[in-house]
Amino acid sequence: MRKRATLAVAATLLGALAAAPTAHASPVDGPYGQGLDHCTATDTGALACHFDVAPGTYDVSVTLGGEERGSTAVAGETRRALLPETVTGAGQRVARSFTVDVRDPEGEPTGPAGSPGLDLVIGGGAPSVTALRVSPARAARRLLLVGDSTVCDQPGDPYTGWGQMLPVHLKRGIAVANHADSGESTVSFLANPALFDRVEAAIRPGDPVLIQLAHNDKQTDAATYRANLTTLVERVRAKGGEPVLVTPIVRRWFSPDGTLNNGTALLVNGLGVDHPAEIRALAAGLGTPLIDLTALTKRRVEALGPEASKALYLTTEKRDNTHTSVRGATEYAALVAAELRALGIVPDRLLR
């Protein structure tokens, strides 16, 4: 019951973020401006906050709680979940912080520009906040994401990429920079200057770069697919980044025996290229960390079965068994976060 309530709050908060009006206030306390004077109340009871800051990484510190019991979460930019639901008792106050990536465009690299600056929505079951501060975090690490529509910051409900839900697992000091873009393959991600060229320019030594591209390589032959992934890995390494290969999430496509043991579910393309198998072999050959998200999501979907697993995808809403709902993206982001910890890609001190 608790999980369903949390997911409902996440969906409500992301919806509020998409609909929230931009709140503008005069800068205070320095050139960036901090404080709740940058926030306005919305019809849902959440607070919409806006800070006129340039692209970059920023630390956000909040004091949650008040005289009454509260339950507060924070989202931002293009429907990103930034701070998990936090319960405070009557009279209790707790400090929380996180680091957020602000860029232009704020969501998908080839999508709408969004609004300049940093937008936050303070929501949850019973939002309660007494202080808010935004400050530059120039030395923060970034966790960069290269991927497709199953990963990206989806602009419209109910579509949600797992990259949108990943920031809630990170503490202050590291920000998710989600450069995933709908409809992209290994071919197009390398060819479009708005995509990997921008990722490459943003990489700083030590930054992990997670690469999940397969869903749209429907007519990419095996040799080209391997060559493209190798190029991505080598260019990340050349900038001092740490490439991590990620196998794609499964499609919710059941075989008669109740398993996902078929090419459609497991991302075997029209030329017979087994994308997860190619990625696993390439990771071993190149010596890169591997997050086998295909295996992890297959296990989860099969465990739920044909009916219950519909809630992870947009099966009911859109007859879509490829793209995830808020619940699916939330669960899959948690799987990725667990692998980041287990593989030592992100140190424990930066993970919630």
C-alpha positions as semicolon CSV with decimal commas, in nm:
position;residue;x (nm);y (nm);z (nm)
1;M;0,000;0,000;0,000
2;R;0,287;0,235;0,087
3;K;0,450;0,178;-0,254
4;R;0,126;0,256;-0,438
5;A;0,084;0,577;-0,234
6;T;0,440;0,685;-0,308
7;L;0,395;0,622;-0,679
8;A;0,069;0,816;-0,678
9;V;0,248;1,110;-0,516
10;A;0,528;1,089;-0,774
11;A;0,277;1,097;-1,058
12;T;0,093;1,391;-0,903
13;L;0,416;1,581;-0,843
14;L;0,540;1,529;-1,199
15;G;0,202;1,638;-1,330
16;A;0,214;1,949;-1,114
17;L;0,557;2,029;-1,250
18;A;0,436;2,011;-1,608
19;A;0,141;2,240;-1,535
20;A;0,298;2,476;-1,282
21;P;0,324;2,843;-1,376
22;T;0,670;2,995;-1,363
23;A;0,721;3,203;-1,050
24;H;0,949;3,503;-1,081
25;A;1,082;3,716;-0,799
26;S;1,349;3,981;-0,758
27;P;1,693;3,829;-0,690
28;V;1,800;3,836;-0,326
29;D;2,109;3,728;-0,134
30;G;2,353;3,760;-0,421
31;P;2,335;3,730;-0,799
32;Y;2,136;3,406;-0,801
33;G;1,869;3,471;-0,545
34;Q;1,767;3,222;-0,280
35;G;1,461;3,167;-0,075
36;L;1,093;3,089;-0,075
37;D;1,024;3,437;-0,213
38;H;1,092;3,274;-0,550
39;C;0,795;3,040;-0,505
40;T;0,422;3,071;-0,564
41;A;0,143;2,836;-0,460
42;T;-0,030;2,627;-0,727
43;D;-0,388;2,502;-0,739
44;T;-0,269;2,160;-0,624
45;G;-0,115;2,295;-0,301
46;A;0,241;2,259;-0,430
47;L;0,491;2,545;-0,458
48;A;0,630;2,638;-0,801
49;C;0,971;2,802;-0,771
50;H;1,187;2,971;-1,033
51;F;1,549;3,088;-1,018
52;D;1,707;3,291;-1,298
53;V;2,037;3,103;-1,319
54;A;2,264;3,024;-1,612
55;P;2,321;2,664;-1,731
56;G;2,538;2,468;-1,491
57;T;2,517;2,256;-1,176
58;Y;2,349;2,388;-0,861
59;D;2,309;2,269;-0,506
60;V;1,958;2,297;-0,365
61;S;1,916;2,289;0,013
62;V;1,572;2,269;0,175
63;T;1,448;2,257;0,530
64;L;1,139;2,040;0,541
65;G;0,876;2,033;0,812
66;G;0,679;2,274;1,025
67;E;0,425;2,290;1,304
68;E;0,208;2,019;1,148
69;R;0,291;1,679;1,005
70;G;0,427;1,700;0,650
71;S;0,509;1,479;0,354
72;T;0,722;1,657;0,096
73;A;0,894;1,575;-0,234
74;V;1,073;1,792;-0,489
75;A;1,072;1,771;-0,870
76;G;1,226;2,007;-1,122
77;E;1,296;2,112;-1,477
78;T;1,135;1,873;-1,728
79;R;0,946;1,645;-1,486
80;R;1,259;1,524;-1,306
81;A;1,215;1,364;-0,964
82;L;1,484;1,525;-0,747
83;L;1,408;1,457;-0,381
84;P;1,211;1,154;-0,258
85;E;0,902;1,186;-0,044
86;T;1,012;1,281;0,308
87;V;0,778;1,258;0,608
88;T;0,817;1,502;0,898
89;G;0,630;1,489;1,228
90;A;0,454;1,783;1,387
91;G;0,715;2,033;1,498
92;Q;0,996;1,842;1,326
93;R;1,237;1,998;1,076
94;V;1,489;1,812;0,864
95;A;1,752;1,938;0,621
96;R;1,785;1,778;0,278
97;S;1,994;1,871;-0,025
98;F;2,063;1,759;-0,380
99;T;2,247;1,879;-0,689
100;V;2,065;1,956;-1,013
101;D;2,186;1,998;-1,371
102;V;2,050;2,308;-1,547
103;R;2,096;2,314;-1,923
104;D;1,952;2,458;-2,241
105;P;1,737;2,291;-2,364
106;E;1,632;2,163;-2,024
107;G;1,484;1,831;-2,141
108;E;1,540;1,630;-2,458
109;P;1,828;1,774;-2,665
110;T;1,613;1,799;-2,980
111;G;1,290;1,878;-2,797
112;P;1,130;2,203;-2,677
113;A;1,366;2,451;-2,517
114;G;1,165;2,473;-2,198
115;S;1,207;2,770;-1,966
116;P;1,549;2,922;-1,889
117;G;1,685;2,898;-1,538
118;L;1,593;2,647;-1,269
119;D;1,233;2,544;-1,202
120;L;1,136;2,343;-0,896
121;V;0,806;2,212;-0,764
122;I;0,779;2,140;-0,393
123;G;0,492;1,899;-0,358
124;G;0,397;1,567;-0,205
125;G;0,115;1,437;0,009
126;A;0,135;1,733;0,250
127;P;0,403;1,977;0,135
128;S;0,585;2,146;0,421
129;V;0,899;2,356;0,374
130;T;1,044;2,639;0,580
131;A;1,365;2,723;0,390
132;L;1,510;2,694;0,041
133;R;1,848;2,791;-0,097
134;V;2,008;2,754;-0,440
135;S;2,384;2,797;-0,485
136;P;2,637;2,721;-0,763
137;A;2,802;2,376;-0,747
138;R;3,082;2,415;-1,000
139;A;3,286;2,124;-0,863
140;A;2,998;1,876;-0,856
141;R;3,028;1,554;-1,051
142;R;2,780;1,469;-1,322
143;L;2,630;1,136;-1,421
144;L;2,564;1,173;-1,794
145;L;2,302;0,966;-1,974
146;V;2,308;0,872;-2,343
147;G;1,992;0,699;-2,455
148;D;1,653;0,697;-2,622
149;S;1,290;0,760;-2,524
150;T;1,297;0,493;-2,253
151;V;1,567;0,694;-2,072
152;C;1,500;1,059;-2,155
153;D;1,330;1,341;-1,965
154;Q;0,987;1,288;-2,118
155;P;0,801;1,621;-2,145
156;G;0,445;1,486;-2,129
157;D;0,252;1,267;-1,889
158;P;0,210;0,968;-1,876
159;Y;0,539;0,896;-2,056
160;T;0,833;0,875;-1,814
161;G;1,193;0,771;-1,879
162;W;1,396;0,595;-1,611
163;G;1,653;0,873;-1,635
164;Q;1,388;1,116;-1,505
165;M;1,350;0,916;-1,184
166;L;1,720;0,849;-1,123
167;P;1,810;1,178;-0,948
168;V;1,615;1,087;-0,632
169;H;1,880;0,822;-0,564
170;L;2,168;1,073;-0,561
171;K;2,284;1,301;-0,284
172;R;2,435;1,647;-0,302
173;G;2,760;1,646;-0,496
174;I;2,648;1,467;-0,814
175;A;2,380;1,555;-1,069
176;V;2,214;1,354;-1,344
177;A;2,270;1,520;-1,683
178;N;2,017;1,339;-1,900
179;H;2,107;1,382;-2,267
180;A;1,888;1,094;-2,384
181;D;1,657;1,180;-2,674
182;S;1,348;1,014;-2,820
183;G;1,388;0,814;-3,139
184;E;1,766;0,795;-3,137
185;S;1,986;0,504;-3,241
186;T;2,363;0,457;-3,220
187;V;2,375;0,594;-3,575
188;S;2,178;0,912;-3,515
189;F;2,327;0,985;-3,173
190;L;2,671;1,007;-3,330
191;A;2,556;1,191;-3,643
192;N;2,360;1,477;-3,483
193;P;2,583;1,753;-3,337
194;A;2,310;1,832;-3,082
195;L;2,352;1,488;-2,928
196;F;2,685;1,317;-2,859
197;D;2,898;1,619;-2,950
198;R;2,730;1,808;-2,663
199;V;2,773;1,516;-2,426
200;E;3,140;1,494;-2,517
201;A;3,191;1,866;-2,454
202;A;3,030;1,835;-2,110
203;I;3,239;1,540;-1,985
204;R;3,486;1,613;-1,710
205;P;3,746;1,363;-1,580
206;G;3,579;1,099;-1,367
207;D;3,223;1,163;-1,488
208;P;3,035;0,835;-1,546
209;V;2,855;0,818;-1,882
210;L;2,577;0,559;-1,907
211;I;2,501;0,447;-2,265
212;Q;2,172;0,268;-2,345
213;L;2,096;0,266;-2,718
214;A;1,921;-0,022;-2,894
215;H;1,546;0,033;-2,929
216;N;1,583;0,236;-3,250
217;D;1,870;0,040;-3,408
218;K;1,606;-0,165;-3,586
219;Q;1,797;-0,190;-3,915
220;T;2,154;-0,146;-3,786
221;D;2,371;-0,446;-3,873
222;A;2,585;-0,609;-3,604
223;A;2,919;-0,475;-3,727
224;T;2,791;-0,117;-3,745
225;Y;2,623;-0,146;-3,407
226;R;2,944;-0,268;-3,242
227;A;3,150;-0,002;-3,418
228;N;2,916;0,277;-3,307
229;L;2,915;0,168;-2,944
230;T;3,293;0,132;-2,955
231;T;3,323;0,488;-3,088
232;L;3,102;0,618;-2,805
233;V;3,311;0,436;-2,544
234;E;3,642;0,553;-2,689
235;R;3,532;0,916;-2,713
236;V;3,410;0,914;-2,353
237;R;3,743;0,772;-2,240
238;A;3,935;1,028;-2,444
239;K;3,770;1,302;-2,237
240;G;3,854;1,127;-1,910
241;G;3,500;1,002;-1,853
242;E;3,400;0,655;-1,736
243;P;3,180;0,479;-1,995
244;V;2,920;0,232;-1,870
245;L;2,732;0,016;-2,120
246;V;2,366;-0,049;-2,036
247;T;2,152;-0,313;-2,205
248;P;1,801;-0,189;-2,300
249;I;1,488;-0,232;-2,092
250;V;1,268;-0,514;-2,218
251;R;0,948;-0,470;-2,410
252;R;0,645;-0,610;-2,230
253;W;0,580;-0,882;-2,488
254;F;0,494;-1,222;-2,344
255;S;0,539;-1,560;-2,510
256;P;0,262;-1,820;-2,469
257;D;0,458;-1,982;-2,183
258;G;0,442;-1,660;-1,977
259;T;0,805;-1,562;-2,033
260;L;0,971;-1,288;-2,235
261;N;1,184;-1,537;-2,425
262;N;1,125;-1,390;-2,769
263;G;1,303;-1,149;-2,999
264;T;1,048;-0,870;-2,967
265;A;1,075;-0,853;-2,589
266;L;1,451;-0,898;-2,584
267;L;1,538;-0,643;-2,852
268;V;1,651;-0,861;-3,141
269;N;1,623;-0,637;-3,447
270;G;1,496;-0,700;-3,799
271;L;1,840;-0,818;-3,913
272;G;1,865;-1,070;-3,631
273;V;2,102;-0,858;-3,423
274;D;2,066;-0,948;-3,054
275;H;2,132;-0,608;-2,899
276;P;2,172;-0,717;-2,535
277;A;2,408;-0,998;-2,634
278;E;2,615;-0,759;-2,847
279;I;2,639;-0,510;-2,559
280;R;2,740;-0,778;-2,309
281;A;3,014;-0,907;-2,539
282;L;3,137;-0,557;-2,619
283;A;3,151;-0,458;-2,251
284;A;3,366;-0,764;-2,180
285;G;3,589;-0,693;-2,480
286;L;3,636;-0,323;-2,404
287;G;3,662;-0,368;-2,030
288;T;3,375;-0,135;-1,947
289;P;3,129;-0,178;-1,660
290;L;2,799;-0,334;-1,767
291;I;2,452;-0,274;-1,627
292;D;2,244;-0,560;-1,764
293;L;1,911;-0,378;-1,749
294;T;1,761;-0,625;-1,996
295;A;1,811;-0,912;-1,752
296;L;1,695;-0,705;-1,453
297;T;1,378;-0,575;-1,617
298;K;1,301;-0,917;-1,769
299;R;1,311;-1,069;-1,421
300;R;1,079;-0,802;-1,284
301;V;0,823;-0,816;-1,565
302;E;0,810;-1,196;-1,563
303;A;0,770;-1,197;-1,184
304;L;0,467;-0,968;-1,211
305;G;0,319;-1,164;-1,499
306;P;0,109;-1,057;-1,801
307;E;-0,157;-0,867;-1,607
308;A;0,022;-0,693;-1,318
309;S;0,316;-0,592;-1,540
310;K;0,087;-0,365;-1,741
311;A;0,130;-0,105;-1,466
312;L;0,502;-0,073;-1,548
313;Y;0,429;0,028;-1,906
314;L;0,166;0,235;-2,088
315;T;-0,025;-0,075;-2,192
316;T;-0,359;0,042;-2,060
317;E;-0,326;0,412;-2,141
318;K;-0,160;0,395;-2,483
319;R;-0,144;0,027;-2,582
320;D;0,230;0,080;-2,554
321;N;0,449;-0,202;-2,424
322;T;0,780;-0,023;-2,482
323;H;0,755;0,303;-2,286
324;T;0,725;0,311;-1,911
325;S;0,476;0,472;-1,676
326;V;0,583;0,669;-1,366
327;R;0,575;0,341;-1,176
328;G;0,783;0,156;-1,434
329;A;1,039;0,434;-1,464
330;T;1,058;0,456;-1,084
331;E;1,123;0,084;-1,046
332;Y;1,373;0,072;-1,332
333;A;1,563;0,375;-1,201
334;A;1,594;0,196;-0,866
335;L;1,745;-0,103;-1,048
336;V;2,000;0,122;-1,216
337;A;2,085;0,294;-0,886
338;A;2,142;-0,042;-0,718
339;E;2,383;-0,139;-0,997
340;L;2,566;0,195;-0,970
341;R;2,625;0,112;-0,604
342;A;2,715;-0,254;-0,655
343;L;2,963;-0,178;-0,934
344;G;3,118;0,116;-0,748
345;I;3,038;0,353;-1,037
346;V;2,902;0,608;-0,790
347;P;3,047;0,602;-0,436
348;D;2,816;0,523;-0,146
349;R;2,856;0,873;-0,002
350;L;2,677;1,015;-0,309
351;L;2,390;0,764;-0,311
352;R;2,074;0,769;-0,098
